[in-house]
Short mmCIF file of C-alpha atoms in Angstrom, two decimals:
data_model
loop_
_atom_site.label_atom_id
_atom_site.label_comp_id
_atom_site.label_asym_id
_atom_site.label_seq_id
_atom_site.Cartn_x
_atom_site.Cartn_y
_atom_site.Cartn_z
CA MET A 1 -0.17 -0.04 0.02
CA PRO A 2 1.56 3.36 -1.28
CA SER A 3 2.66 5.83 1.94
CA TRP A 4 0.87 9.03 2.01
CA THR A 5 4.34 10.49 1.32
CA ASP A 6 4.14 9.22 -2.31
CA THR A 7 1.13 11.35 -3.00
CA VAL A 8 2.62 14.75 -1.71
CA ARG A 9 4.68 16.84 -4.33
CA PHE A 10 6.11 20.49 -3.65
CA ALA A 11 5.98 23.44 -5.37
CA PHE A 12 7.91 26.79 -5.22
CA GLN A 13 6.81 30.17 -4.92
CA PRO A 14 9.11 33.17 -5.01
CA VAL A 15 8.83 36.00 -2.33
CA VAL A 16 9.80 39.02 -4.35
CA ASN A 17 11.35 41.96 -3.04
CA LEU A 18 9.49 45.07 -4.49
CA THR A 19 12.30 47.17 -4.01
CA THR A 20 15.07 45.38 -5.87
CA GLY A 21 12.89 43.27 -8.10
CA GLY A 22 14.79 40.23 -6.84
CA VAL A 23 13.81 36.94 -5.29
CA ALA A 24 14.14 37.14 -1.57
CA ALA A 25 12.94 33.52 -0.54
CA LEU A 26 11.26 30.70 -1.86
CA GLU A 27 7.97 29.36 -0.07
CA ILE A 28 7.61 25.64 -0.36
CA LEU A 29 3.82 24.72 -0.75
CA ALA A 30 2.91 21.12 -0.41
CA ARG A 31 0.74 19.54 -3.40
CA PRO A 32 -1.03 16.55 -2.39
CA GLU A 33 -2.18 14.34 -5.36
CA ALA A 34 -4.53 12.52 -3.75
CA GLY A 35 -6.42 12.55 -0.44
CA ASP A 36 -6.54 15.65 1.75
CA VAL A 37 -3.40 15.36 3.80
CA LEU A 38 -3.23 18.82 4.61
CA ALA A 39 -6.55 18.85 6.47
CA GLN A 40 -5.16 15.84 8.42
CA ALA A 41 -1.96 17.58 9.23
CA ARG A 42 -4.28 20.48 10.77
CA ARG A 43 -5.29 18.06 13.30
CA ASP A 44 -2.08 16.11 13.62
CA PRO A 45 1.05 18.01 14.74
CA GLU A 46 3.43 14.98 13.96
CA LEU A 47 2.00 14.75 10.37
CA ASP A 48 2.34 18.44 9.89
CA GLY A 49 5.88 18.39 11.11
CA ARG A 50 6.80 15.66 8.79
CA LEU A 51 5.24 17.62 5.89
CA ALA A 52 7.69 20.65 7.02
CA ALA A 53 10.58 18.36 6.92
CA LEU A 54 9.74 17.02 3.45
CA ALA A 55 9.70 20.39 2.26
CA ILE A 56 13.19 21.19 3.28
CA ARG A 57 14.30 17.87 1.72
CA ALA A 58 12.49 18.70 -1.54
CA ALA A 59 14.38 22.03 -1.58
CA ALA A 60 17.68 20.50 -0.87
CA HIS A 61 17.14 18.15 -4.09
CA LYS A 62 16.68 21.28 -6.07
CA GLU A 63 20.01 22.89 -4.77
CA THR A 64 18.60 26.23 -4.27
CA LEU A 65 20.89 28.68 -2.28
CA LEU A 66 17.71 31.10 -1.40
CA PRO A 67 16.36 31.26 2.02
CA LEU A 68 13.11 28.97 2.51
CA HIS A 69 9.55 29.59 3.84
CA VAL A 70 7.83 26.34 5.45
CA ASN A 71 4.15 26.39 6.20
CA VAL A 72 3.16 24.95 9.72
CA PHE A 73 -0.02 25.09 11.33
CA ALA A 74 -0.27 27.20 14.73
CA GLY A 75 -1.43 24.03 16.49
CA THR A 76 1.51 22.30 15.63
CA LEU A 77 3.99 24.76 17.31
CA ALA A 78 1.84 24.76 20.27
CA ASP A 79 2.34 20.84 20.52
CA LEU A 80 6.05 21.68 21.30
CA GLY A 81 7.53 18.35 19.97
CA GLY A 82 5.77 18.70 16.28
CA LEU A 83 8.97 20.20 14.74
CA ALA A 84 11.56 17.88 15.88
CA ALA A 85 11.56 16.27 12.03
CA LEU A 86 11.74 19.73 10.68
CA ARG A 87 14.91 20.53 12.75
CA GLU A 88 16.43 17.14 11.51
CA ALA A 89 15.84 17.97 8.10
CA VAL A 90 17.36 21.50 8.40
CA ARG A 91 20.40 19.79 9.84
CA GLU A 92 20.57 16.97 7.24
CA ALA A 93 20.26 19.67 4.25
CA GLY A 94 23.23 21.59 5.54
CA ARG A 95 20.95 24.58 6.09
CA LEU A 96 21.21 27.03 9.00
CA PRO A 97 18.34 27.94 11.09
CA TRP A 98 18.20 31.53 9.99
CA GLU A 99 17.92 30.56 6.35
CA VAL A 100 14.42 29.03 7.20
CA THR A 101 11.21 31.14 7.96
CA ILE A 102 8.61 29.41 9.70
CA ASP A 103 4.99 30.67 8.33
CA ILE A 104 2.98 30.02 10.97
CA GLY A 105 -0.87 29.53 9.65
CA PRO A 106 -4.41 29.72 10.99
CA PRO A 107 -6.62 28.18 12.54
CA TYR A 108 -5.54 29.94 16.22
CA THR A 109 -8.91 28.94 17.77
CA HIS A 110 -8.46 26.70 20.64
CA VAL A 111 -4.69 26.62 20.32
CA PRO A 112 -2.78 27.06 23.58
CA GLN A 113 -1.24 30.72 23.20
CA HIS A 114 0.97 30.42 25.90
CA ALA A 115 2.61 27.11 24.51
CA LEU A 116 2.45 28.43 21.02
CA LEU A 117 4.55 31.57 22.60
CA GLU A 118 7.06 29.23 24.34
CA THR A 119 7.73 27.48 21.10
CA VAL A 120 8.23 30.44 19.14
CA THR A 121 10.80 31.75 21.72
CA ALA A 122 12.50 28.58 21.48
CA LEU A 123 12.72 28.49 17.62
CA ARG A 124 13.69 32.24 17.34
CA GLY A 125 16.60 31.53 20.07
CA GLU A 126 17.80 28.90 17.58
CA GLY A 127 18.02 31.10 14.72
CA PHE A 128 14.53 30.38 12.80
CA ARG A 129 12.85 33.17 11.58
CA ILE A 130 8.99 33.69 12.43
CA CYS A 131 6.22 34.65 10.04
CA ALA A 132 2.73 35.40 10.59
CA ASP A 133 0.91 34.14 7.72
CA GLY A 134 -2.58 34.97 6.38
CA VAL A 135 -3.23 37.89 8.16
CA GLY A 136 -6.69 39.51 7.14
CA ASP A 137 -8.04 36.12 6.12
CA GLY A 138 -7.40 33.82 9.33
CA ASP A 139 -8.59 34.18 13.08
CA VAL A 140 -5.36 35.40 14.60
CA PRO A 141 -6.12 37.56 17.39
CA LEU A 142 -4.39 40.87 17.58
CA ARG A 143 -3.08 40.41 20.86
CA LEU A 144 -1.37 37.31 19.89
CA LEU A 145 -0.09 38.78 16.88
CA THR A 146 1.83 41.54 18.69
CA ASP A 147 3.21 38.82 21.29
CA LEU A 148 4.50 36.76 18.37
CA ALA A 149 6.57 39.77 17.27
CA PRO A 150 7.07 37.99 13.71
CA GLU A 151 9.97 39.08 11.69
CA LEU A 152 7.73 39.10 8.78
CA MET A 153 3.80 39.52 8.26
CA LYS A 154 2.05 38.27 5.20
CA LEU A 155 -1.33 39.91 4.30
CA ASP A 156 -3.89 38.48 2.38
CA VAL A 157 -4.53 40.27 -0.90
CA SER A 158 -8.14 41.02 -0.16
CA LEU A 159 -6.96 43.30 2.66
CA LEU A 160 -5.77 45.84 -0.13
CA THR A 161 -9.44 46.75 -0.77
CA ARG A 162 -9.23 48.03 2.77
CA PRO A 163 -6.48 50.81 2.81
CA ALA A 164 -7.01 51.83 6.64
CA ALA A 165 -6.59 48.14 7.77
CA VAL A 166 -3.33 47.91 5.66
CA ARG A 167 -1.88 50.93 6.84
CA ALA A 168 -2.56 49.89 10.58
CA MET A 169 -0.69 46.86 9.68
CA ARG A 170 2.13 48.56 8.25
CA THR A 171 2.25 50.71 11.44
CA LEU A 172 2.11 47.55 13.69
CA CYS A 173 4.96 46.07 11.36
CA GLU A 174 7.19 49.19 11.80
CA GLN A 175 6.74 48.94 15.68
CA LEU A 176 7.50 45.47 15.75
CA GLY A 177 10.62 45.56 13.54
CA ALA A 178 8.99 43.37 10.92
CA LEU A 179 8.52 43.11 7.29
CA LEU A 180 5.19 43.46 5.38
CA SER A 181 4.33 41.11 2.61
CA VAL A 182 1.29 40.60 0.51
CA GLU A 183 0.26 37.26 -0.90
CA GLY A 184 -1.89 36.24 -3.66
CA VAL A 185 -1.24 39.14 -6.19
CA GLU A 186 -2.26 38.67 -9.34
CA THR A 187 -2.45 42.11 -11.19
CA GLU A 188 -0.50 44.94 -11.68
CA ALA A 189 -3.21 47.16 -9.86
CA GLN A 190 -2.89 44.87 -6.72
CA CYS A 191 0.94 45.29 -7.07
CA ALA A 192 0.89 48.92 -7.17
CA ALA A 193 -1.69 49.04 -4.19
CA ALA A 194 0.69 46.90 -2.25
CA VAL A 195 3.66 49.19 -3.21
CA SER A 196 1.48 52.26 -2.22
CA ALA A 197 0.84 50.49 1.25
CA GLY A 198 4.36 50.17 2.01
CA ALA A 199 4.83 46.37 1.67
CA GLN A 200 8.35 45.60 1.03
CA LEU A 201 7.55 42.01 -0.30
CA ALA A 202 4.93 40.08 -2.05
CA GLN A 203 4.33 36.86 -4.05
CA GLY A 204 1.57 35.51 -6.39
CA GLU A 205 1.03 34.48 -10.02
CA LEU A 206 1.86 37.90 -11.29
CA PHE A 207 5.38 37.39 -10.57
CA ALA A 208 5.65 33.71 -10.94
CA PRO A 209 3.37 30.90 -10.19
CA PRO A 210 4.02 28.01 -7.89
CA ALA A 211 6.29 25.53 -9.68
CA ARG A 212 8.09 22.25 -9.42
CA LEU A 213 11.43 23.81 -10.06
CA PRO A 214 12.21 27.32 -8.30
CA SER A 215 11.67 30.15 -10.86
CA ALA A 216 14.96 31.41 -12.36
CA ASP A 217 13.11 34.65 -13.40
CA VAL A 218 10.22 36.72 -11.98
CA TYR A 219 8.24 39.43 -13.57
CA VAL A 220 7.85 42.83 -11.53
CA PRO A 221 6.21 45.82 -12.98
CA ALA A 222 7.98 49.09 -13.05
CA LEU A 223 6.77 50.67 -9.96
CA SER A 224 8.27 53.28 -7.34
CA PRO A 225 7.18 53.40 -3.77
CA GLY A 226 7.09 57.41 -3.80
CA VAL A 227 8.19 59.89 -1.42
CA ALA A 228 5.22 59.64 0.85
CA SER A 229 6.21 56.09 2.08
CA THR A 230 9.69 57.08 2.58
CA PRO A 231 10.76 58.11 6.18
CA ARG A 232 12.67 61.34 6.32
CA SER A 233 15.60 59.69 7.75
CA GLY A 234 15.96 57.66 4.61
CA PRO A 235 14.52 54.36 3.58
CA SER A 236 15.17 51.23 5.80
CA VAL A 237 17.79 48.75 4.71
CA ARG A 238 15.08 46.07 5.06
CA GLN A 239 13.76 47.10 1.64
CA PHE A 240 16.91 46.15 0.08
CA VAL A 241 18.02 42.83 1.71
CA ARG A 242 19.02 40.07 -0.64
CA PRO A 243 19.60 36.64 0.35
CA ALA A 244 23.34 35.92 1.55
CA ALA A 245 25.48 32.97 0.08
CA LEU A 246 26.54 31.56 3.59
CA LEU A 247 29.40 28.95 4.06
CA PRO A 248 30.83 27.95 7.58
CA ALA A 249 33.89 29.98 8.64
CA THR A 250 35.93 26.65 8.13
CA ALA A 251 35.12 26.30 4.41
CA SER A 252 37.89 25.50 1.97
CA ALA A 253 38.65 27.71 -1.05
CA GLY A 254 37.69 25.15 -3.19
CA ARG A 255 34.31 24.95 -1.74
CA VAL A 256 33.69 28.46 -2.23
CA ARG A 257 35.09 28.57 -5.69
CA ALA A 258 32.36 25.88 -6.35
CA LEU A 259 29.65 27.68 -5.22
CA LEU A 260 30.51 30.94 -7.20
CA THR A 261 31.16 29.23 -10.33
CA GLY A 262 27.94 27.53 -9.88
CA SER A 263 26.09 30.45 -9.08
CA PRO A 264 26.97 33.46 -11.32
CA ASP A 265 24.25 35.67 -9.58
CA VAL A 266 26.24 35.44 -6.27
CA SER A 267 28.25 38.59 -5.75
CA GLY A 268 30.08 37.45 -2.69
CA VAL A 269 30.01 34.71 0.25
CA LEU A 270 29.91 35.26 3.88
CA LEU A 271 31.78 32.93 5.98
CA VAL A 272 29.87 32.54 9.40
CA ASP A 273 30.70 31.04 12.68
CA PRO A 274 28.49 28.31 14.28
CA SER A 275 26.04 31.08 15.64
CA GLY A 276 25.81 32.62 12.34
CA ILE A 277 27.56 35.83 12.99
CA PRO A 278 29.68 36.70 9.74
CA VAL A 279 33.34 36.33 10.29
CA ARG A 280 34.94 36.90 6.88
CA SER A 281 33.60 38.44 3.69
CA VAL A 282 34.65 36.94 0.21
CA HIS A 283 34.46 39.35 -2.65
CA ARG A 284 33.67 37.23 -6.02
CA SER A 285 35.80 39.15 -8.35
CA ARG A 286 38.93 39.28 -5.87
CA PHE A 287 38.45 35.79 -4.79
CA LEU A 288 38.24 34.33 -8.32
CA LEU A 289 41.33 36.61 -9.47
CA SER A 290 43.47 35.15 -6.61
CA LEU A 291 42.56 31.53 -7.53
CA SER A 292 43.08 32.07 -11.38
CA GLY A 293 46.72 33.45 -11.18
CA ARG A 294 49.72 30.93 -11.73
CA TYR A 295 49.65 28.28 -9.13
CA GLY A 296 46.53 29.92 -7.65
CA HIS A 297 44.52 26.95 -7.28
CA ALA A 298 47.09 24.63 -6.26
CA LEU A 299 48.29 27.26 -3.53
CA TYR A 300 44.61 27.85 -2.23
CA ALA A 301 41.99 25.05 -2.92
CA ASP A 302 42.71 23.28 -0.01
CA ARG A 303 43.47 26.18 2.27
CA PRO A 304 40.72 27.78 4.45
CA ALA A 305 38.71 30.46 2.37
CA ALA A 306 39.02 32.84 5.41
CA LYS A 307 42.69 33.86 4.36
CA LEU A 308 41.36 35.08 1.06
CA GLY A 309 38.68 36.90 2.74
CA ASP A 310 38.27 40.53 4.33
CA PRO A 311 36.42 41.57 7.53
CA PRO A 312 32.75 41.64 6.79
CA ARG A 313 31.07 44.95 6.51
CA THR A 314 27.93 45.08 8.75
CA VAL A 315 24.89 47.09 9.41
CA GLY A 316 21.99 46.26 11.88
CA VAL A 317 18.48 45.45 10.74
CA ASP A 318 17.17 48.87 11.69
CA ALA A 319 19.74 50.87 9.82
CA THR A 320 18.73 53.37 7.12
CA ALA A 321 20.00 53.23 3.38
CA TRP A 322 21.96 56.24 4.41
CA GLU A 323 23.72 54.40 7.41
CA VAL A 324 24.74 51.83 4.77
CA LEU A 325 26.13 54.21 2.38
CA ASP A 326 28.24 55.77 5.75
CA VAL A 327 29.65 52.40 6.28
CA VAL A 328 30.89 52.01 2.65
CA ALA A 329 32.48 55.57 2.56
CA ASP A 330 34.22 54.68 5.61
CA GLY A 331 36.16 51.64 4.48
CA GLU A 332 38.79 50.99 1.86
CA ARG A 333 38.19 52.58 -1.46
CA ASP A 334 38.90 48.93 -3.21
CA ARG A 335 35.94 47.60 -1.52
CA THR A 336 33.20 49.93 -2.53
CA SER A 337 31.53 47.11 -4.47
CA ASP A 338 31.47 44.45 -1.45
CA ASP A 339 28.23 43.56 -0.37
CA VAL A 340 27.20 44.75 3.14
CA ALA A 341 26.04 42.04 5.78
CA VAL A 342 22.81 42.89 7.45
CA VAL A 343 22.72 41.27 11.01
CA ASP A 344 19.84 40.99 13.56
CA ARG A 345 20.26 41.84 17.12
CA TYR A 346 22.23 38.89 17.92
CA GLY A 347 24.72 39.54 15.14
CA ARG A 348 23.56 36.77 12.87
CA CYS A 349 23.55 37.63 9.12
CA VAL A 350 19.90 37.96 7.67
CA GLY A 351 21.15 38.84 4.37
CA VAL A 352 23.08 41.46 2.28
CA VAL A 353 22.68 44.68 0.46
CA ARG A 354 24.31 45.85 -2.41
CA LEU A 355 25.56 49.31 -3.29
CA ALA A 356 24.12 49.43 -6.60
CA ASP A 357 20.50 48.84 -5.39
CA LEU A 358 20.77 51.65 -2.55
CA VAL A 359 22.51 54.31 -5.11
CA ARG A 360 19.70 53.51 -7.78
CA ALA A 361 16.81 53.64 -5.03
CA LEU A 362 17.89 56.91 -3.20
CA ALA A 363 18.57 58.52 -6.64
CA GLU A 364 14.91 57.71 -7.68
CA SER A 365 13.57 59.20 -4.46
CA ARG A 366 15.43 62.21 -4.79
CA VAL A 367 14.17 62.61 -8.11
CA GLU A 368 10.74 62.25 -6.89
CA GLU A 369 11.28 64.41 -3.86
CA ALA A 370 12.56 67.13 -6.15
CA ALA A 371 9.40 66.63 -8.40
CA GLY A 372 7.46 67.51 -5.65
CA LEU A 373 9.10 70.64 -4.17
CA ASN A 374 7.70 74.03 -4.73
CA PRO A 375 10.31 75.65 -6.91
CA LEU A 376 10.27 79.08 -5.20
CA THR A 377 10.70 77.82 -1.77
CA ARG A 378 12.20 74.16 -2.23
CA LEU A 379 9.67 73.11 0.39
CA PRO A 380 7.49 69.92 -0.23
CA GLY A 381 3.89 70.35 -1.39
CA SER A 382 0.79 68.91 -0.21
CA ASP A 383 1.12 65.60 -0.82
CA ALA A 384 4.06 65.08 1.45
CA ILE A 385 1.98 66.59 4.38
CA THR A 386 -1.11 64.97 3.87
CA GLY A 387 0.89 61.35 3.64
CA GLU A 388 2.06 62.21 7.00
CA VAL A 389 -1.14 63.28 8.27
CA ASP A 390 -2.63 59.84 7.29
CA ARG A 391 0.43 58.18 9.07
CA ARG A 392 -0.24 59.76 12.29
CA ILE A 393 -3.87 59.14 12.28
CA ALA A 394 -2.97 55.32 11.42
CA ASP A 395 -0.67 55.43 14.53
CA GLY A 396 -3.31 56.79 16.89
CA ARG A 397 -1.28 60.00 17.42
CA MET A 398 -2.47 63.60 18.25
CA PHE A 399 -1.08 66.37 16.04
CA ALA A 400 -1.69 69.81 15.04
CA LEU A 401 -2.49 70.78 11.33
CA SER A 402 -1.84 74.47 10.40
CA TRP A 403 -2.71 76.60 7.66
CA LEU A 404 -0.33 79.89 7.36
CA ASP A 405 -0.78 82.69 4.74
CA VAL A 406 -0.02 86.32 4.19
CA ASP A 407 -2.78 88.54 4.49
CA HIS A 408 -3.80 90.65 1.44
CA PHE A 409 -0.98 89.05 -0.67
CA LYS A 410 -2.64 90.17 -3.83
CA GLN A 411 -2.15 93.78 -2.70
CA VAL A 412 1.31 93.08 -1.79
CA ASN A 413 2.17 91.97 -5.18
CA ASP A 414 0.12 94.75 -6.82
CA GLY A 415 1.87 97.35 -4.89
CA ALA A 416 5.26 96.13 -4.14
CA GLY A 417 5.91 94.00 -7.34
CA PHE A 418 5.84 90.28 -7.75
CA ALA A 419 9.61 90.12 -7.11
CA ALA A 420 9.26 91.49 -3.54
CA GLY A 421 6.20 89.27 -3.00
CA ASP A 422 8.45 86.11 -4.21
CA GLU A 423 11.22 87.23 -1.92
CA LEU A 424 8.58 87.68 1.03
CA ILE A 425 7.29 83.97 0.33
CA ARG A 426 10.88 82.72 0.55
CA SER A 427 11.77 84.66 3.64
CA VAL A 428 8.53 83.09 5.51
CA GLY A 429 9.36 79.63 4.07
CA ARG A 430 12.78 79.91 5.57
CA ALA A 431 11.66 81.21 8.95
CA LEU A 432 9.04 78.49 9.18
CA GLN A 433 11.94 75.85 8.19
CA ASN A 434 14.29 77.36 11.10
CA ALA A 435 11.48 77.28 13.71
CA ALA A 436 10.61 73.72 12.99
CA SER A 437 11.50 70.97 15.24
CA GLY A 438 12.51 67.70 14.06
CA ALA A 439 9.12 66.30 14.44
CA THR A 440 7.51 69.14 12.49
CA HIS A 441 6.69 69.12 8.74
CA VAL A 442 6.59 72.28 6.73
CA GLY A 443 5.00 72.48 3.30
CA HIS A 444 4.39 75.15 0.53
CA ILE A 445 1.07 74.37 -1.19
CA GLY A 446 1.32 77.35 -3.55
CA GLY A 447 1.08 81.13 -3.56
CA ASP A 448 1.47 82.43 0.03
CA ASP A 449 0.02 79.36 1.50
CA PHE A 450 1.95 76.98 3.80
CA LEU A 451 0.88 73.64 5.99
CA VAL A 452 2.56 73.01 9.15
CA LEU A 453 2.20 69.73 10.68
CA ALA A 454 3.65 69.42 14.37
CA ASP A 455 3.30 67.56 17.67
CA PRO A 456 0.96 69.91 19.81
CA ASP A 457 3.64 70.67 22.30
CA THR A 458 6.09 71.97 19.53
CA LEU A 459 3.74 74.41 17.62
CA GLY A 460 3.83 77.24 20.39
CA PRO A 461 7.52 78.32 19.82
CA LEU A 462 7.08 77.99 16.04
CA ALA A 463 3.76 80.24 16.00
CA THR A 464 5.55 82.65 18.51
CA SER A 465 8.46 82.96 16.33
CA VAL A 466 6.84 83.45 13.00
CA LEU A 467 4.07 85.65 14.01
CA ASP A 468 6.45 87.92 16.26
CA THR A 469 8.79 88.52 13.38
CA PRO A 470 8.42 92.02 11.72
CA TRP A 471 7.46 91.36 7.91
CA SER A 472 7.62 93.74 5.03
CA ALA A 473 7.58 93.59 1.29
CA GLY A 474 8.83 96.74 -0.93
CA GLY A 475 8.58 98.92 2.47
CA ARG A 476 5.04 97.70 3.17
CA THR A 477 4.06 96.09 6.61
CA VAL A 478 2.84 92.65 6.22
CA THR A 479 1.12 90.42 8.65
CA LEU A 480 0.32 86.78 8.66
CA SER A 481 -2.58 84.54 9.53
CA LEU A 482 -2.40 81.10 11.27
CA ALA A 483 -4.97 78.45 11.90
CA THR A 484 -4.67 75.44 13.69
CA VAL A 485 -6.90 72.18 14.28
CA LEU A 486 -5.82 70.10 16.85
CA CYS A 487 -6.82 66.45 16.19
CA ALA A 488 -6.80 63.78 19.05
CA PRO A 489 -7.12 60.08 18.14
CA GLY A 490 -10.31 59.12 16.38
CA SER A 491 -11.44 62.59 15.81
CA VAL A 492 -10.69 62.34 11.95
CA ALA A 493 -10.58 59.51 9.65
CA ASP A 494 -8.02 60.80 7.24
CA HIS A 495 -6.27 64.05 6.08
CA ARG A 496 -9.18 65.14 3.87
CA GLN A 497 -11.53 65.27 7.15
CA ALA A 498 -8.50 67.04 8.81
CA ALA A 499 -8.49 69.81 5.86
CA ALA A 500 -12.12 70.29 6.24
CA CYS A 501 -12.01 71.12 9.92
CA LEU A 502 -9.00 73.57 9.05
CA ALA A 503 -10.94 75.45 6.46
CA PRO A 504 -13.36 77.38 8.73
CA LEU A 505 -10.46 78.25 11.18
CA LYS A 506 -8.71 79.86 8.55
CA GLN A 507 -11.88 81.98 7.47
CA ALA A 508 -11.77 82.90 11.21
CA ALA A 509 -8.35 83.99 11.32
CA LYS A 510 -8.62 86.00 8.16
CA ALA A 511 -11.31 87.93 9.68
CA LEU A 512 -9.20 89.30 12.34
CA ASN A 513 -7.05 92.33 12.39
CA GLY A 514 -3.05 92.12 12.36
CA ALA A 515 -1.05 89.01 13.08
CA SER A 516 -3.61 86.44 13.67
CA TRP A 517 -3.96 83.06 15.26
CA VAL A 518 -7.10 80.80 15.63
CA LEU A 519 -7.19 77.35 17.25
CA GLY A 520 -9.95 74.84 17.28
CA ARG A 521 -10.39 71.02 17.69
CA ALA A 522 -11.56 68.63 15.48
CA GLY A 523 -14.87 67.39 16.10
CA LEU A 524 -15.76 70.21 18.50
CA PRO A 525 -17.49 73.48 17.81
CA GLY A 526 -16.05 76.81 18.33
CA HIS A 527 -12.54 78.03 18.31
CA GLU A 528 -9.99 80.11 20.27
CA ILE A 529 -8.37 83.47 19.32
CA ARG A 530 -4.94 83.51 20.29
CA ARG A 531 -3.58 86.28 18.35
CA GLY A 532 -5.43 89.17 16.53
CA SER A 533 -8.06 91.85 17.36
CA GLY A 534 -10.02 90.66 20.26
CA ALA A 535 -7.52 88.08 21.24
CA ALA A 536 -7.99 86.59 24.94
CA PRO A 537 -5.20 86.89 27.31
CA ALA A 538 -2.27 84.58 26.46
CA GLN A 539 -2.17 81.34 28.32
CA PRO A 540 0.47 78.71 28.62
CA PHE A 541 0.37 77.02 24.89
CA GLY A 542 1.02 73.65 26.35
CA GLN A 543 -1.90 73.96 28.78
CA THR A 544 -4.09 75.18 25.88
CA LEU A 545 -3.50 72.24 23.43
CA THR A 546 -3.38 69.60 25.69
CA GLY A 547 -5.90 70.27 28.30
#
């Protein structure tokens, strides 16, 4: 009688890096040819663990160097002993635990959460990576999701039709230090939505369908994530991580040469200690050049490859792209093309980044950013500010959104000339930038209109600085008007509602004489006059905003 293992085949589907367009990993999918083995595995932890082990062995037979994703039910992990076969298969395949990500799938109902978290902690300590799979289409409790603290979160593609939910998941990933991936992407529109939502990874039929052999090529639409999704401090290095070619620190030069000659896409090899910490970096070109010289192979083939390597360059997973460039710039000039190893908090290698990927992405972001700047003030336009407003709403943060403009600006232009008017606008823009703190965003949305997004407790000094400055154009005294709406968590759904709350406050400020400032709260009637004709006695600004 044939065994159930004879009826199970495995397919490989690439996990695609949306920034580099490269394959970041392979998910191994069980494809039973008869019966319902997966349904049985859902109820039988031992069977599920054996399926995971078979998946690893199937990958070993394909000789792929890519990191692997293996599916395991949550109940199997909670069983504690269900992954003994998987651990053994990883060892037999010569794989390191940190090259394997365990995709935890539903159902979670009736799964002992304490036992599940205990197993996850043990697996993570061994080096395995954890992925929360099927988020948005399963029954994973939100509290459990945060307790799992996965390195990767996979969203079901159906969640893309609910942008607020995706933004919330992206925020959660940022807080947990996790990557965001979207599964089941079939169209370019879905891919664009995934990029817009801030996903770094994706998989689905659009890129490559599941196949018996790992895909050599994938299709990735020409998409750019845009300035709004890039933090001010620079994009995260996580966006650019490529799989690393890892070998033990004791590997011979002959073994490294065999890997490089058999894998032309590998730009270098990292030699790691038993804990997975990089100890030497072997650059492809320099290494092969050493072996190709006269007597090179005879001299080095059986000797440790570490003798032909260099000290590794490393950055943490929380580094920005700019910090990677600093690491490259501070090193030896002949090593600028070397891969930079990305390490986790334990110092273990999770992948590499290539300088070319960083330079290309940062150049594109600078072009996009420049296209969105106002040519007069070189300040960003409304898109950058409204994008940040939506992020703060998704984060549940209180914020102050302000609209500032010049009173009777048309008369200023008509009386003093457009050149004086332009210089006034540039001066106001510079003053706003100089007064802005690190958490404040200043935008110029056209003409004499500026937007300021700030934390409530930092807006007071900025308002005082700008409104107390004596302004003039062509010898004419000029005043400014400022309107502010305070948005508490839950008071507005998006930037459109915030702008709608701000509009009547601007009208109220313009109706006052002299430099004016009107402050209101989203969702509440009325407003407070802080400056201008009829202004109330000044109060400590922090008390007014936070009271």
